[in-house]
PDB file of C-alpha atoms in Angstrom:
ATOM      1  CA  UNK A   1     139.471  17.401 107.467  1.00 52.00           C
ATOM      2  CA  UNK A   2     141.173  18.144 104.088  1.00 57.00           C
ATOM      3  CA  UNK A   3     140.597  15.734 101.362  1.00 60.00           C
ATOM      4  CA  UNK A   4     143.911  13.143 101.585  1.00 53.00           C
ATOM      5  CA  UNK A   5     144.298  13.775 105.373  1.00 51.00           C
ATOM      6  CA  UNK A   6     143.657  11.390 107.813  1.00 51.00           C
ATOM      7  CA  UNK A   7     141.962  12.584 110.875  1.00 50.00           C
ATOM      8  CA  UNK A   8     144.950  10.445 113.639  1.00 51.00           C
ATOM      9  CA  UNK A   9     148.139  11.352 112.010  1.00 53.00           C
ATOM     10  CA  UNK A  10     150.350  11.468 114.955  1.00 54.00           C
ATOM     11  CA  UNK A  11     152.891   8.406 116.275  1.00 55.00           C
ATOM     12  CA  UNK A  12     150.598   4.987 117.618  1.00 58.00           C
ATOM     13  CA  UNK A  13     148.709   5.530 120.972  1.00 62.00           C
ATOM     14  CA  UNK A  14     150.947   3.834 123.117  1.00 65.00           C
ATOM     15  CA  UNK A  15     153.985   5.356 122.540  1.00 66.00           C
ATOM     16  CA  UNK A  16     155.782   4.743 125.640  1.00 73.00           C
ATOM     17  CA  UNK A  17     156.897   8.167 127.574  1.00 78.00           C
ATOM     18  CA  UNK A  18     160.404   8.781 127.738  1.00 78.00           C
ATOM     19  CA  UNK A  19     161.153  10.515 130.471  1.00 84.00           C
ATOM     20  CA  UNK A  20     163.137  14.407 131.036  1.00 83.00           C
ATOM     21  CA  UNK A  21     166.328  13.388 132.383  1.00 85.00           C
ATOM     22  CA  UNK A  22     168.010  16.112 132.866  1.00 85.00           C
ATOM     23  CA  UNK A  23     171.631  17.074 135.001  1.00 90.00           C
ATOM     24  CA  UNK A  24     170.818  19.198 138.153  1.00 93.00           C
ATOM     25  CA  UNK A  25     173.730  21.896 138.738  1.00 96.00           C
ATOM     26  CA  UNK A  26     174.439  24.025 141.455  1.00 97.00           C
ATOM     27  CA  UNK A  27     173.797  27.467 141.733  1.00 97.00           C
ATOM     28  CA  UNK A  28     177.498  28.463 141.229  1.00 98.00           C
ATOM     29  CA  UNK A  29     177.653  26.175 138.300  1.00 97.00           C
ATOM     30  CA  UNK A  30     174.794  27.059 136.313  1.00 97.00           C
ATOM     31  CA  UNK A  31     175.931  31.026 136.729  1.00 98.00           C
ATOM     32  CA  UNK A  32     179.370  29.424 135.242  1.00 98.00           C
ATOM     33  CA  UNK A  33     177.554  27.131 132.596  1.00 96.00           C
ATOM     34  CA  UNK A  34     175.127  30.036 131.148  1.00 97.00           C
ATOM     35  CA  UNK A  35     177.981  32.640 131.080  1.00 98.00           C
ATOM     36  CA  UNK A  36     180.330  30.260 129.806  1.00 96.00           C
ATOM     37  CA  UNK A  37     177.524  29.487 127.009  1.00 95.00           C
ATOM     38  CA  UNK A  38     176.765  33.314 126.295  1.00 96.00           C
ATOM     39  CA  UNK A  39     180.773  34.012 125.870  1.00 96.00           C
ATOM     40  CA  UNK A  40     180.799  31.989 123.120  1.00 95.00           C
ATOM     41  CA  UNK A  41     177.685  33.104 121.382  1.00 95.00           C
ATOM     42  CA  UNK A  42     178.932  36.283 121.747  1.00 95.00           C
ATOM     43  CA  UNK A  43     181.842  35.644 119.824  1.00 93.00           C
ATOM     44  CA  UNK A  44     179.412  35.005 116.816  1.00 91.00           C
ATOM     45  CA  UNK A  45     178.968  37.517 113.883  1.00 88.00           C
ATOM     46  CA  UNK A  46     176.771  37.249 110.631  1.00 85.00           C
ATOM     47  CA  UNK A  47     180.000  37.667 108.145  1.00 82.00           C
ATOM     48  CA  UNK A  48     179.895  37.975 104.403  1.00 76.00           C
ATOM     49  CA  UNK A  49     183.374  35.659 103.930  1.00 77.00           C
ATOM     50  CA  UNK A  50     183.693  32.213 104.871  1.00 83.00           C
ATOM     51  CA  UNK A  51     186.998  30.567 105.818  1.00 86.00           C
ATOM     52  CA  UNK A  52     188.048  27.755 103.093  1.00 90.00           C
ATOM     53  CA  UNK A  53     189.665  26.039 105.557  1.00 93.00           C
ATOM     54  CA  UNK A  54     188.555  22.023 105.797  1.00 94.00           C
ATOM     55  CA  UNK A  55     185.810  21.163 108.396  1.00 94.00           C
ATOM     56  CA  UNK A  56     185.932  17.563 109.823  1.00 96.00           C
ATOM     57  CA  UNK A  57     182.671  16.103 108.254  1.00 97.00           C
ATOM     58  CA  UNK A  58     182.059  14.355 111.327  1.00 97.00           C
ATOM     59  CA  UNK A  59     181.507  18.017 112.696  1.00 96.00           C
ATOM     60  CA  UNK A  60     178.519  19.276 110.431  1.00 97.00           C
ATOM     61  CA  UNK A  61     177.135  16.462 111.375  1.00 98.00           C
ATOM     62  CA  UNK A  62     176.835  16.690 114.788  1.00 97.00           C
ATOM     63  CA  UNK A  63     175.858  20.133 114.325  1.00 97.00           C
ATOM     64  CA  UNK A  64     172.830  19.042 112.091  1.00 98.00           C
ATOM     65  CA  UNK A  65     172.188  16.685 114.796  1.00 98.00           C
ATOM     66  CA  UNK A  66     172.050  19.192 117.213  1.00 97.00           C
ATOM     67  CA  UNK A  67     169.850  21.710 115.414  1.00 98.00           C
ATOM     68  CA  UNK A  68     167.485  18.482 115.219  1.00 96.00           C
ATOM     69  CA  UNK A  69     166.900  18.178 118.515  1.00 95.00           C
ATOM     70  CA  UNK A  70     164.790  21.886 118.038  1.00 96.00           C
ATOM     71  CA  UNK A  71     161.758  21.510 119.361  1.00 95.00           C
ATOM     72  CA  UNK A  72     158.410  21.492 116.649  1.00 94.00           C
ATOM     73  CA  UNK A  73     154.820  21.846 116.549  1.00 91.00           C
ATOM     74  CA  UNK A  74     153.308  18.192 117.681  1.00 88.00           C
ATOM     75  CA  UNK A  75     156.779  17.023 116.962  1.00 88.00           C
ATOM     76  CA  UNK A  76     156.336  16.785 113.198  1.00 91.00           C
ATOM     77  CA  UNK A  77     160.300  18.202 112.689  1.00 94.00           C
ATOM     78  CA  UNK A  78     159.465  19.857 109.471  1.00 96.00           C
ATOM     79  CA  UNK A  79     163.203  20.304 107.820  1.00 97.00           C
ATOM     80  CA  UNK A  80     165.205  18.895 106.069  1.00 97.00           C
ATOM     81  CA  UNK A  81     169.560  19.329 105.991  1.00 98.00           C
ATOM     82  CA  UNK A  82     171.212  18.896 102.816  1.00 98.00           C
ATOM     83  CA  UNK A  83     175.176  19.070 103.178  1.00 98.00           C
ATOM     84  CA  UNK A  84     176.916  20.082  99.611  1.00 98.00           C
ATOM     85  CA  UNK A  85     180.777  19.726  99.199  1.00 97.00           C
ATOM     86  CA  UNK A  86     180.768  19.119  95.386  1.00 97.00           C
ATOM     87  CA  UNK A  87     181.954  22.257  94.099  1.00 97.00           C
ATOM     88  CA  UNK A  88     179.405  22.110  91.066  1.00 98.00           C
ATOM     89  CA  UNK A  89     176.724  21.766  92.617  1.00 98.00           C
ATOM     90  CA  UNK A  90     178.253  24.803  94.993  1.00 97.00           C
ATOM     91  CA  UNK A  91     178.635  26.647  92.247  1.00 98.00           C
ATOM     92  CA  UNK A  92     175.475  26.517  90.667  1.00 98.00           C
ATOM     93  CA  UNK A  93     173.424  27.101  93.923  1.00 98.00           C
ATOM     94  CA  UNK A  94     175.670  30.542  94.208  1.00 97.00           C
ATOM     95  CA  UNK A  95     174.063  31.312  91.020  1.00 98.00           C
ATOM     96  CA  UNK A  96     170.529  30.772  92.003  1.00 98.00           C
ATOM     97  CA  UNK A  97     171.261  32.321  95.207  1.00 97.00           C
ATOM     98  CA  UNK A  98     172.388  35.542  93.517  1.00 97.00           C
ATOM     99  CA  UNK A  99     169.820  35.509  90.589  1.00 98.00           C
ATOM    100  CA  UNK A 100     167.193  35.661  93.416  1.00 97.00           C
ATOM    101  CA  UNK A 101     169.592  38.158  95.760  1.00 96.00           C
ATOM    102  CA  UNK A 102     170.065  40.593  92.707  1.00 96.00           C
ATOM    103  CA  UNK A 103     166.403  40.616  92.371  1.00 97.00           C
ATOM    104  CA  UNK A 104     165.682  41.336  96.043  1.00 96.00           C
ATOM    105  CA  UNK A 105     168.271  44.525  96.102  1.00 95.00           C
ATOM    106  CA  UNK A 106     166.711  45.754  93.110  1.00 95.00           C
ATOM    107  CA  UNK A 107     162.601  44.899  93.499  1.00 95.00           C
ATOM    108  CA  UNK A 108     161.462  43.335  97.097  1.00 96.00           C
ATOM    109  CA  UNK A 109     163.690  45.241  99.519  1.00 96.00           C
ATOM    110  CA  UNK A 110     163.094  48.759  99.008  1.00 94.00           C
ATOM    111  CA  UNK A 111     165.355  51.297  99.485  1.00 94.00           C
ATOM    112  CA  UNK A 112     165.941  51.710 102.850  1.00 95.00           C
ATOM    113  CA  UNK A 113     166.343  48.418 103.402  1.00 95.00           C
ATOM    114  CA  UNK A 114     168.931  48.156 100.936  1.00 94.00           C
ATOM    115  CA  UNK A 115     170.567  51.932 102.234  1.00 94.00           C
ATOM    116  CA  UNK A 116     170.662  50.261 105.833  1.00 94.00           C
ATOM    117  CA  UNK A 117     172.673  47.474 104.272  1.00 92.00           C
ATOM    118  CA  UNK A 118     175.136  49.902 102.170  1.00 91.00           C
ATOM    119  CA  UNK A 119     177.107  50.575 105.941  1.00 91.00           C
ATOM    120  CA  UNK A 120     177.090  46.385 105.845  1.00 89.00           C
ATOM    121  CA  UNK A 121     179.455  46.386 102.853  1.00 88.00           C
ATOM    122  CA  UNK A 122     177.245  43.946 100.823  1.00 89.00           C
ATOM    123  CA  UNK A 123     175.351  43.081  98.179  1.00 92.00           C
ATOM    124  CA  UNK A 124     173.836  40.354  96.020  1.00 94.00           C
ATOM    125  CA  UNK A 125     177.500  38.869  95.009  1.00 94.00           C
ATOM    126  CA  UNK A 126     177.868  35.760  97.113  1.00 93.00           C
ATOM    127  CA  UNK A 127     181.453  34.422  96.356  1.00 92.00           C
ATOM    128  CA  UNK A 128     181.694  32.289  99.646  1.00 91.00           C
ATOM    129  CA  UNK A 129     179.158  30.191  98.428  1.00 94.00           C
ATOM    130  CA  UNK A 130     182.085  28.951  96.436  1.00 92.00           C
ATOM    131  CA  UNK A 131     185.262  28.881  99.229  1.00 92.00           C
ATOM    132  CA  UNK A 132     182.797  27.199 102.344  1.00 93.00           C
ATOM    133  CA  UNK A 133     183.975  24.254 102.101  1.00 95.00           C
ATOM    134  CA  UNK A 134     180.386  22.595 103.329  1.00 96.00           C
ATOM    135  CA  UNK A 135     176.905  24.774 102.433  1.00 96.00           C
ATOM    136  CA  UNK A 136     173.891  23.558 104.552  1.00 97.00           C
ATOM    137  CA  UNK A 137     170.848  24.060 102.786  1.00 97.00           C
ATOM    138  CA  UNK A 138     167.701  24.310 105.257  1.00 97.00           C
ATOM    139  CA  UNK A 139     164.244  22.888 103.654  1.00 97.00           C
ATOM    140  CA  UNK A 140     160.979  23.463 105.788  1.00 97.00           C
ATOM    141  CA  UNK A 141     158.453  20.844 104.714  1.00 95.00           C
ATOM    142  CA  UNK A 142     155.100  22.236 105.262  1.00 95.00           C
ATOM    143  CA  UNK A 143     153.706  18.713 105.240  1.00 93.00           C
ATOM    144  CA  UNK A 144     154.772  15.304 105.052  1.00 92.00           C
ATOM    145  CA  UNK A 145     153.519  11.967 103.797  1.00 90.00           C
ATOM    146  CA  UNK A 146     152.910   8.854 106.253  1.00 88.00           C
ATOM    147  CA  UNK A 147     153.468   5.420 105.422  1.00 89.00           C
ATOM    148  CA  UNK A 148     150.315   5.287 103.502  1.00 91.00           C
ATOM    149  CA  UNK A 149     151.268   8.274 101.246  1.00 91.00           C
ATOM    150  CA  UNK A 150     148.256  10.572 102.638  1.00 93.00           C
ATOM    151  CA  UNK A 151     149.828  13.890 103.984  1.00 93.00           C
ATOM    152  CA  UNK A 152     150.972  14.561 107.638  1.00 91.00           C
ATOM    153  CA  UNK A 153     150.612  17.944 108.781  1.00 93.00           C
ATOM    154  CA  UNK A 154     153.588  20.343 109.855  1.00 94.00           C
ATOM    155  CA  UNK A 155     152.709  22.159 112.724  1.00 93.00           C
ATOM    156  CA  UNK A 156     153.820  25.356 113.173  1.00 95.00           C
ATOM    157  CA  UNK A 157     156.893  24.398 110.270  1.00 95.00           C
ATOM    158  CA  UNK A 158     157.772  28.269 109.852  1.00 96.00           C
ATOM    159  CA  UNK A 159     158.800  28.855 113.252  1.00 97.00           C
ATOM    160  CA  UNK A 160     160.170  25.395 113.833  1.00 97.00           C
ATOM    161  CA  UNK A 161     162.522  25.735 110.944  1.00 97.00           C
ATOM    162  CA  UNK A 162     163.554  28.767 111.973  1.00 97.00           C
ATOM    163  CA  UNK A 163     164.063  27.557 115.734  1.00 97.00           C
ATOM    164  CA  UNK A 164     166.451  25.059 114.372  1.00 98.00           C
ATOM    165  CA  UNK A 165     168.510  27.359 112.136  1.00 97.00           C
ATOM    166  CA  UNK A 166     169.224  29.336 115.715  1.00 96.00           C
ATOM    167  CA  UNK A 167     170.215  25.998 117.249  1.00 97.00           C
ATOM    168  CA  UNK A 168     172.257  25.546 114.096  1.00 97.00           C
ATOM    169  CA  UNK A 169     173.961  28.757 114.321  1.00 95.00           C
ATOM    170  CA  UNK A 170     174.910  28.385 117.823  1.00 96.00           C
ATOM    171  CA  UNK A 171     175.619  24.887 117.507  1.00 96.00           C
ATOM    172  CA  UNK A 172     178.241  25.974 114.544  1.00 94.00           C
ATOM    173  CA  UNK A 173     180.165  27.836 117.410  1.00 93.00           C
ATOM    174  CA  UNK A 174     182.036  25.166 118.106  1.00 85.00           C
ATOM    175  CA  UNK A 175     184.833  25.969 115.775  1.00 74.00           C
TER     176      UNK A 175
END
């Protein structure tokens, strides 16, 4: 055990079980459900533009709420969603973003990474970090702090964060 750990650090010992509840569909219906669900996936594309239309707040967050039901490592849910609208703050997290883009094309990439991406049409310039009209920022905690202060492990954060960003993806299909 790591110095400022405690060795129990998950919820009290008689949590009570809540129980899978969980809609039962025919045969025909789930074949209608699941391609139903995979149409609309496939409708979505990694773009490099964003729409500056307005987005119903009430909308990002239900979508946050539904990439929080991703499933984690001893249920530790190690992210956090930060919604930005102020177009300062917007603004200034375009310029990080690119600072640490313009670095990757040129230094951590390589070359045929960044070749591959030449077909793509893009580059380190971000400029719809400044027309979204929401950005959601993703943080992965790698540990957390219980009541007491002393840290809570993350479990498996990496692949839990990146778990929800899928859900969040899809979940931003709704449009």
């Amino acid at each position: 055990m790591e110095e400022g750990e405690e060795e129990w650090q998950g919820l009290e010992e008689n949590v009570a079980h809540v129980p899978f509840t969980g809609e039962r569909y025919s045969e025909a219906e789930m074949i209608k459900r699941s391609q139903a669900f995979y149409e609309l996936l496939n409708k979505r594309r990694s773009v490099r533009f964003l729409s500056d239309e307005p987005v119903p707040r009430e909308v990002i967050d239900n979508v946050i709420r539904t990439a929080g039901t991703s499933p984690s490592g001893a249920h530790t849910e190690p992210w956090t969603f930060v919604v930005v609208q102020d177009p300062y703050l917007k603004r200034k997290i375009r310029e990080i973003v690119e600072e640490e883009e313009e670095i990757n094309y040129k230094k951590r990439m390589g070359d045929r990474w960044v070749n591959d991406l030449k077909r793509l049409r893009t580059n380190w310039i971000k400029e719809y970090l400044d027309t979204a009209p929401y950005l959601i920022l993703i943080f992965k905690q790698v540990y957390g702090r219980l009541p007491n202060g002393k840290k809570k492990t993350h479990y498996y954060n990496e692949i839990s964060v990146s778990i929800a960003c899928g859900i969040l993806l899809a979940a931003l299909q709704v449009r």
